[in-house]
Coordinates of C-alpha atoms in Angstrom, one line a residue:
M1 CA 59.1 -53.4 29.0
A2 CA 57.7 -56.7 27.4
A3 CA 55.6 -56.6 24.4
S4 CA 52.6 -58.4 25.9
G5 CA 49.3 -56.6 25.4
A6 CA 50.8 -54.3 22.8
A7 CA 49.1 -53.4 19.6
V8 CA 49.6 -55.6 16.6
R9 CA 53.0 -54.8 15.1
L10 CA 53.5 -54.3 11.4
D11 CA 56.4 -54.9 9.1
L12 CA 57.8 -52.3 6.7
D13 CA 55.2 -53.1 4.1
G14 CA 52.3 -52.8 6.6
R15 CA 51.7 -56.5 7.1
P16 CA 51.1 -57.9 10.7
I17 CA 54.2 -59.5 12.1
Q18 CA 53.5 -63.1 13.2
P19 CA 55.4 -64.6 16.2
L20 CA 58.4 -66.7 15.1
T21 CA 60.3 -69.5 16.8
I22 CA 64.0 -68.6 16.3
C23 CA 66.9 -71.1 16.7
M24 CA 69.7 -68.8 17.7
I25 CA 73.1 -70.5 17.6
G26 CA 75.7 -68.6 19.6
A27 CA 73.0 -66.9 21.7
G28 CA 75.2 -66.6 24.8
G29 CA 77.8 -64.3 23.2
F30 CA 78.1 -60.6 22.9
I31 CA 75.8 -60.1 19.8
G32 CA 73.4 -63.0 20.8
S33 CA 72.8 -61.6 24.3
H34 CA 71.8 -58.2 22.9
L35 CA 69.6 -59.8 20.3
C36 CA 67.9 -62.0 22.8
E37 CA 67.2 -58.9 25.0
K38 CA 65.7 -57.1 22.0
L39 CA 63.5 -60.1 21.1
M40 CA 62.3 -60.6 24.7
F41 CA 61.7 -57.0 25.5
E42 CA 60.1 -55.8 22.3
T43 CA 58.5 -58.7 20.4
Q44 CA 56.5 -61.9 20.9
H45 CA 59.0 -64.1 19.2
S46 CA 60.4 -67.2 20.9
V47 CA 64.1 -68.1 21.1
L48 CA 65.7 -71.5 21.3
A49 CA 69.0 -70.3 22.6
V50 CA 71.9 -72.6 21.7
D51 CA 75.4 -72.1 23.2
V52 CA 78.0 -73.7 25.4
Y53 CA 77.8 -70.8 27.9
D54 CA 74.9 -68.8 29.2
D55 CA 76.6 -66.1 31.4
K56 CA 75.6 -63.2 29.3
I57 CA 71.9 -64.2 29.0
R58 CA 71.4 -65.6 32.5
H59 CA 69.4 -62.6 33.5
L60 CA 66.9 -63.5 30.8
L61 CA 66.7 -67.2 31.8
E62 CA 66.0 -67.0 35.6
P63 CA 62.3 -68.1 36.0
E64 CA 62.2 -67.2 39.7
N65 CA 62.3 -63.5 38.6
G66 CA 58.9 -63.9 37.0
H67 CA 59.8 -62.4 33.7
P68 CA 56.9 -62.1 31.3
W69 CA 59.0 -63.7 28.6
S70 CA 60.0 -66.7 30.6
S71 CA 58.0 -69.1 28.4
R72 CA 59.5 -67.6 25.2
I73 CA 63.2 -68.4 25.8
Q74 CA 64.8 -71.9 26.3
F75 CA 68.5 -72.4 26.7
H76 CA 70.1 -75.5 25.1
R77 CA 73.6 -76.1 26.2
L78 CA 75.3 -77.9 23.3
N79 CA 78.3 -77.7 21.1
I80 CA 77.2 -77.7 17.5
K81 CA 80.4 -79.7 16.5
H82 CA 79.1 -83.0 17.7
D83 CA 75.5 -82.8 19.0
S84 CA 72.7 -84.6 17.2
R85 CA 70.1 -82.4 18.9
L86 CA 71.0 -79.4 16.6
E87 CA 69.0 -80.8 13.7
G88 CA 65.9 -81.2 15.9
L89 CA 66.1 -77.7 17.2
I90 CA 66.4 -76.3 13.6
K91 CA 63.4 -78.4 12.6
M92 CA 61.4 -76.9 15.5
S93 CA 62.1 -73.3 14.4
D94 CA 60.9 -70.9 11.7
L95 CA 64.2 -69.1 11.4
V96 CA 67.8 -69.9 12.2
I97 CA 70.4 -67.3 13.2
N98 CA 74.0 -68.5 13.2
L99 CA 76.3 -66.4 15.3
A100 CA 78.8 -69.2 16.3
A101 CA 82.4 -68.4 15.4
I102 CA 85.9 -68.0 16.5
C103 CA 86.4 -64.3 15.8
T104 CA 89.3 -62.8 17.6
P105 CA 92.3 -61.8 15.5
A106 CA 94.9 -63.3 17.9
D107 CA 93.4 -66.7 17.2
Y108 CA 93.6 -66.5 13.5
N109 CA 97.4 -66.7 13.7
T110 CA 97.8 -69.1 16.6
R111 CA 94.8 -71.4 16.0
P112 CA 94.3 -71.4 12.2
L113 CA 92.9 -74.9 12.1
D114 CA 90.4 -74.2 14.9
T115 CA 89.5 -71.0 13.1
I116 CA 88.8 -72.7 9.8
Y117 CA 86.9 -75.5 11.4
S118 CA 84.8 -73.2 13.5
N119 CA 83.9 -70.8 10.7
F120 CA 83.4 -73.2 7.8
I121 CA 83.3 -76.9 8.8
D122 CA 81.1 -76.4 11.8
A123 CA 78.7 -74.2 9.9
L124 CA 78.1 -76.7 7.2
P125 CA 75.5 -78.8 9.1
V126 CA 73.6 -75.6 10.0
V127 CA 73.3 -74.7 6.3
K128 CA 72.5 -78.3 5.3
Y129 CA 69.7 -78.7 7.9
C130 CA 68.2 -75.3 7.0
S131 CA 68.2 -76.2 3.3
E132 CA 66.8 -79.7 3.8
S133 CA 64.1 -78.5 6.3
N134 CA 63.2 -75.4 4.3
K135 CA 64.1 -73.0 7.1
R136 CA 65.2 -69.4 6.6
L137 CA 68.8 -68.6 7.7
I138 CA 70.4 -65.4 8.8
H139 CA 74.1 -66.1 8.8
F140 CA 76.7 -63.9 10.5
S141 CA 79.8 -63.4 8.4
T142 CA 82.4 -60.6 8.8
C143 CA 83.6 -57.5 7.1
E144 CA 87.0 -59.3 6.9
V145 CA 85.8 -61.1 3.8
Y146 CA 86.7 -58.0 1.9
G147 CA 90.3 -58.4 2.9
K148 CA 92.5 -55.6 1.7
T149 CA 91.3 -52.5 -0.2
I150 CA 92.2 -51.9 -3.8
G151 CA 93.7 -48.6 -2.7
C152 CA 96.3 -50.3 -0.4
F153 CA 98.1 -51.5 -3.6
L154 CA 98.5 -47.9 -4.8
P155 CA 101.7 -45.9 -4.0
K156 CA 101.4 -44.2 -0.6
D157 CA 100.8 -40.7 -2.0
H158 CA 98.8 -41.6 -5.0
P159 CA 95.8 -39.2 -5.4
L160 CA 93.4 -42.1 -6.1
K161 CA 93.9 -43.5 -2.7
N162 CA 91.3 -41.1 -1.4
E163 CA 88.7 -41.9 -4.1
P164 CA 85.8 -43.9 -2.6
E165 CA 85.9 -46.6 -5.4
F166 CA 89.3 -47.6 -4.1
Y167 CA 88.3 -48.1 -0.5
M168 CA 84.5 -48.2 -0.1
L169 CA 83.3 -51.8 0.5
K170 CA 80.2 -52.8 -1.5
E171 CA 78.6 -56.1 -0.9
N172 CA 78.0 -57.1 -4.6
E173 CA 80.9 -55.3 -6.2
T174 CA 84.0 -55.2 -4.1
P175 CA 86.5 -58.0 -4.8
C176 CA 87.8 -60.1 -1.8
I177 CA 91.6 -59.6 -1.7
F178 CA 93.6 -61.6 0.8
G179 CA 97.3 -62.0 1.6
S180 CA 99.5 -64.9 0.7
I181 CA 98.9 -68.4 2.2
D182 CA 101.7 -68.1 4.7
K183 CA 99.8 -65.1 6.2
Q184 CA 97.6 -67.3 8.4
R185 CA 95.7 -64.2 9.6
W186 CA 93.5 -64.7 6.6
S187 CA 92.3 -68.1 7.7
Y188 CA 89.3 -66.5 9.3
A189 CA 88.3 -64.4 6.3
C190 CA 88.8 -67.3 3.8
A191 CA 86.6 -69.6 5.9
K192 CA 83.9 -67.0 6.2
Q193 CA 84.0 -66.2 2.5
L194 CA 83.7 -69.9 1.6
I195 CA 80.7 -70.4 3.9
E196 CA 79.1 -67.3 2.3
R197 CA 79.6 -68.9 -1.2
L198 CA 78.1 -72.1 0.0
I199 CA 75.0 -70.4 1.4
Y200 CA 74.7 -68.4 -1.8
A201 CA 74.9 -71.6 -3.9
E202 CA 72.3 -73.3 -1.7
G203 CA 70.0 -70.4 -2.4
A204 CA 70.7 -70.5 -6.1
E205 CA 70.4 -74.3 -6.6
N206 CA 68.1 -75.4 -3.8
G207 CA 66.0 -72.4 -2.9
L208 CA 67.5 -71.7 0.6
Q209 CA 66.1 -68.4 1.9
F210 CA 69.0 -66.6 3.5
S211 CA 70.4 -63.2 4.5
I212 CA 74.1 -62.7 5.2
V213 CA 75.3 -60.1 7.8
R214 CA 78.8 -58.5 7.5
P215 CA 79.4 -56.7 10.8
F216 CA 81.8 -53.8 10.9
N217 CA 83.1 -53.6 14.5
W218 CA 80.0 -53.8 16.6
I219 CA 80.8 -52.2 20.0
G220 CA 79.1 -52.1 23.3
P221 CA 78.7 -53.7 26.8
R222 CA 79.5 -57.4 27.2
M223 CA 81.8 -57.4 24.2
D224 CA 84.6 -60.0 24.4
F225 CA 86.2 -60.5 27.8
I226 CA 88.7 -59.0 30.2
P227 CA 91.8 -61.3 30.4
G228 CA 92.2 -62.9 33.8
I229 CA 88.7 -61.8 35.0
D230 CA 86.1 -63.4 32.8
G231 CA 88.5 -64.8 30.2
P232 CA 91.8 -66.6 30.0
S233 CA 94.8 -64.6 31.4
E234 CA 96.7 -65.2 28.2
G235 CA 93.8 -64.3 26.0
V236 CA 93.9 -61.4 23.5
P237 CA 90.5 -60.0 22.8
R238 CA 89.6 -57.6 20.0
V239 CA 90.8 -54.0 20.0
L240 CA 88.1 -52.4 22.2
A241 CA 88.4 -55.0 24.9
C242 CA 92.2 -54.9 24.6
F243 CA 92.2 -51.2 25.2
S244 CA 89.6 -51.4 27.9
N245 CA 91.8 -54.0 29.7
N246 CA 94.8 -51.6 29.5
L247 CA 92.8 -48.7 30.8
L248 CA 91.3 -50.7 33.7
R249 CA 94.8 -51.9 34.7
H250 CA 96.4 -48.5 34.3
E251 CA 98.7 -49.8 31.5
P252 CA 99.7 -48.1 28.3
L253 CA 97.5 -49.0 25.3
K254 CA 99.4 -51.1 22.8
L255 CA 99.3 -49.7 19.2
V256 CA 100.1 -52.4 16.7
D257 CA 102.3 -51.1 13.9
G258 CA 101.7 -47.5 15.0
G259 CA 97.9 -47.8 15.1
L260 CA 97.6 -46.6 11.5
S261 CA 94.9 -48.9 10.3
Q262 CA 91.5 -47.2 9.8
R263 CA 88.3 -48.7 11.1
T264 CA 84.6 -47.8 11.6
F265 CA 82.7 -48.7 14.8
V266 CA 78.9 -49.0 15.3
Y267 CA 77.0 -49.2 18.6
I268 CA 75.6 -52.7 19.3
K269 CA 72.1 -51.4 19.9
D270 CA 72.0 -49.7 16.5
A271 CA 73.3 -52.9 14.9
I272 CA 70.7 -55.1 16.6
E273 CA 68.0 -52.9 15.3
A274 CA 69.3 -53.7 11.8
V275 CA 69.1 -57.5 12.5
H276 CA 65.6 -57.0 14.0
L277 CA 64.5 -55.5 10.7
M278 CA 66.0 -58.5 8.8
I279 CA 64.1 -60.9 11.1
E280 CA 60.7 -59.2 10.6
N281 CA 61.0 -58.3 6.9
P282 CA 62.0 -61.5 5.1
E283 CA 60.7 -60.5 1.7
R284 CA 63.0 -57.5 1.8
A285 CA 66.0 -59.3 3.4
N286 CA 66.0 -62.6 1.7
G287 CA 68.9 -63.2 -0.8
H288 CA 70.8 -60.1 0.3
I289 CA 74.2 -59.6 1.9
F290 CA 74.2 -56.7 4.3
N291 CA 77.0 -54.5 5.5
V292 CA 76.1 -53.3 9.0
G293 CA 78.4 -50.6 10.2
N294 CA 78.7 -46.8 10.6
P295 CA 80.9 -45.1 8.0
N296 CA 80.5 -41.8 10.0
N297 CA 82.5 -43.3 12.9
E298 CA 85.8 -43.8 11.1
V299 CA 89.1 -43.4 13.0
T300 CA 92.6 -44.7 13.0
V301 CA 93.3 -47.2 15.8
R302 CA 95.6 -44.5 17.3
Q303 CA 92.8 -42.0 17.3
L304 CA 90.5 -44.7 18.9
A305 CA 93.1 -45.1 21.7
E306 CA 93.3 -41.4 22.3
M307 CA 89.5 -41.1 22.5
M308 CA 89.2 -44.0 24.9
T309 CA 91.8 -42.6 27.2
K310 CA 90.0 -39.3 27.4
I311 CA 86.6 -41.0 28.0
Y312 CA 87.9 -43.4 30.6
T313 CA 89.5 -40.6 32.5
K314 CA 86.0 -38.9 32.5
V315 CA 84.0 -42.0 33.6
S316 CA 86.5 -43.3 36.1
G317 CA 87.7 -40.1 37.6
E318 CA 91.2 -41.4 37.4
P319 CA 94.1 -39.5 35.7
S320 CA 95.5 -40.9 32.5
L321 CA 99.1 -42.1 32.3
E322 CA 101.9 -39.7 31.3
V323 CA 102.7 -42.0 28.4
P324 CA 99.2 -43.4 27.5
T325 CA 100.3 -45.5 24.5
V326 CA 103.2 -47.7 23.4
D327 CA 104.0 -48.9 19.9
V328 CA 104.5 -52.6 19.2
T329 CA 105.0 -54.6 16.0
S330 CA 102.3 -56.9 14.7
Q331 CA 104.8 -59.8 15.0
E332 CA 105.4 -59.0 18.7
F333 CA 101.7 -58.7 19.4
Y334 CA 100.2 -61.4 17.2
G335 CA 103.1 -63.6 16.1
E336 CA 104.6 -64.6 12.8
G337 CA 102.3 -64.6 9.8
Y338 CA 100.1 -61.7 10.8
D339 CA 98.8 -59.4 8.1
D340 CA 96.1 -56.7 8.1
S341 CA 93.7 -54.7 6.0
D342 CA 94.4 -51.0 5.8
K343 CA 90.9 -49.5 5.8
R344 CA 87.3 -50.8 6.2
I345 CA 84.5 -48.4 5.3
P346 CA 81.1 -50.0 4.5
D347 CA 78.9 -48.8 1.8
M348 CA 75.4 -48.7 3.3
T349 CA 73.3 -48.4 0.1
I350 CA 71.7 -51.9 0.2
I351 CA 70.6 -52.0 3.8
N352 CA 69.3 -48.5 3.5
E353 CA 67.3 -49.2 0.4
Q354 CA 66.0 -52.6 1.6
L355 CA 65.3 -52.0 5.3
G356 CA 65.6 -48.2 5.7
W357 CA 68.3 -48.7 8.4
N358 CA 70.8 -46.1 9.4
P359 CA 73.0 -46.1 12.5
K360 CA 72.4 -43.2 15.0
T361 CA 75.1 -43.3 17.7
S362 CA 78.2 -41.3 17.5
L363 CA 81.6 -42.8 18.3
W364 CA 82.1 -40.7 21.4
D365 CA 78.7 -41.7 22.8
L366 CA 79.1 -45.4 22.1
L367 CA 82.6 -45.4 23.7
E368 CA 81.3 -43.5 26.7
S369 CA 78.4 -46.1 27.2
T370 CA 80.8 -49.0 26.8
L371 CA 83.6 -47.7 29.0
T372 CA 81.1 -46.8 31.7
Y373 CA 79.9 -50.4 31.7
Q374 CA 83.4 -51.7 31.6
H375 CA 84.5 -49.6 34.6
K376 CA 81.3 -50.4 36.6
T377 CA 81.6 -54.1 35.8
Y378 CA 85.4 -54.8 36.1
A379 CA 87.3 -52.1 38.0
E380 CA 86.9 -53.5 41.4
A381 CA 87.5 -57.1 40.2
I382 CA 90.8 -56.0 38.6
K383 CA 91.8 -54.2 41.8
R384 CA 91.3 -57.3 43.8
A385 CA 93.0 -59.5 41.2
T386 CA 96.1 -57.3 41.1
A387 CA 96.3 -56.4 44.8
K388 CA 99.6 -57.5 46.3
P389 CA 99.3 -59.9 49.2
A390 CA 99.9 -58.2 52.6
A391 CA 103.4 -58.7 54.0
T392 CA 103.6 -61.2 56.8
S393 CA 105.8 -60.6 59.9

């Protein structure tokens, strides 16, 4: 339901929340689409939605449907690399949210130049315009800026490996440890870290008001793409969409290097609530870097595959394969130069203290919601795409 006619909403300190004009760069993506929904359904804020594609927010943009928020969202189709309109849109706004990025691991290895340009060079004008126009910036970074944990350098059976200070990732304390230069997988993390440092420097030297978001595996409907259906056939999305694609096609799930890496996953709707709090509580959010994840939803990638197989069998009514997973090497899957972090567990102290945010959704529930959506959205399309042509006489 739209927020029109609702009582005055208050921030965490009891102050009335004034409507904002938000320039959202990357509004047409997974995170952007859920954030646009949140802002249209529950607030009176306006959005200047900037992206090349609008597929995932088209349901919010169709004026013929008579949505009560129609006047509060405008789509601007532009590529921020080379469009002079961007500066004008930032000047029209109160707040800029930059979600634009190349952020799929398969690209870090095969397209390192595009990855660096997208995540650092293309973000420079956004930071510059915000600083020059005195506009607040919420910039989306990544948990990959932490790189490898300190614990991964200890011997395999070392007792300190399980001590939190050797693997828990803290925004203002944990060092950023990357692999060697020939491991091009770190092109993404390095570019993201450098733009973080530039934003932080703009705040220190020129007074830029900013918040930096480090997402830890946000999961939910509309994440990534299914290769050959709504993305390139040769594309390799992130782990959840990769596994979803395998399940939809009745293929074994591919476990890279045995699926031993440990990850945490957070439901997109929980994570969007955290961003909503940042938007509406600038005095609490400004100048902070925020981990946004769910440390309670920690599994190995192999365990994730096993859970997804069980859940997909439940939501689809289809039996699982006799051999549901297959091991592949990282070189086979990603190519030469791949490297990985062993474990990513976010410390949640800062976001809890500043914004009172905690995630709510269990891993099982978020996977069931996501796989129900994936099955409903893609199962028939995949059947049609993979159906063999009828034999002709």
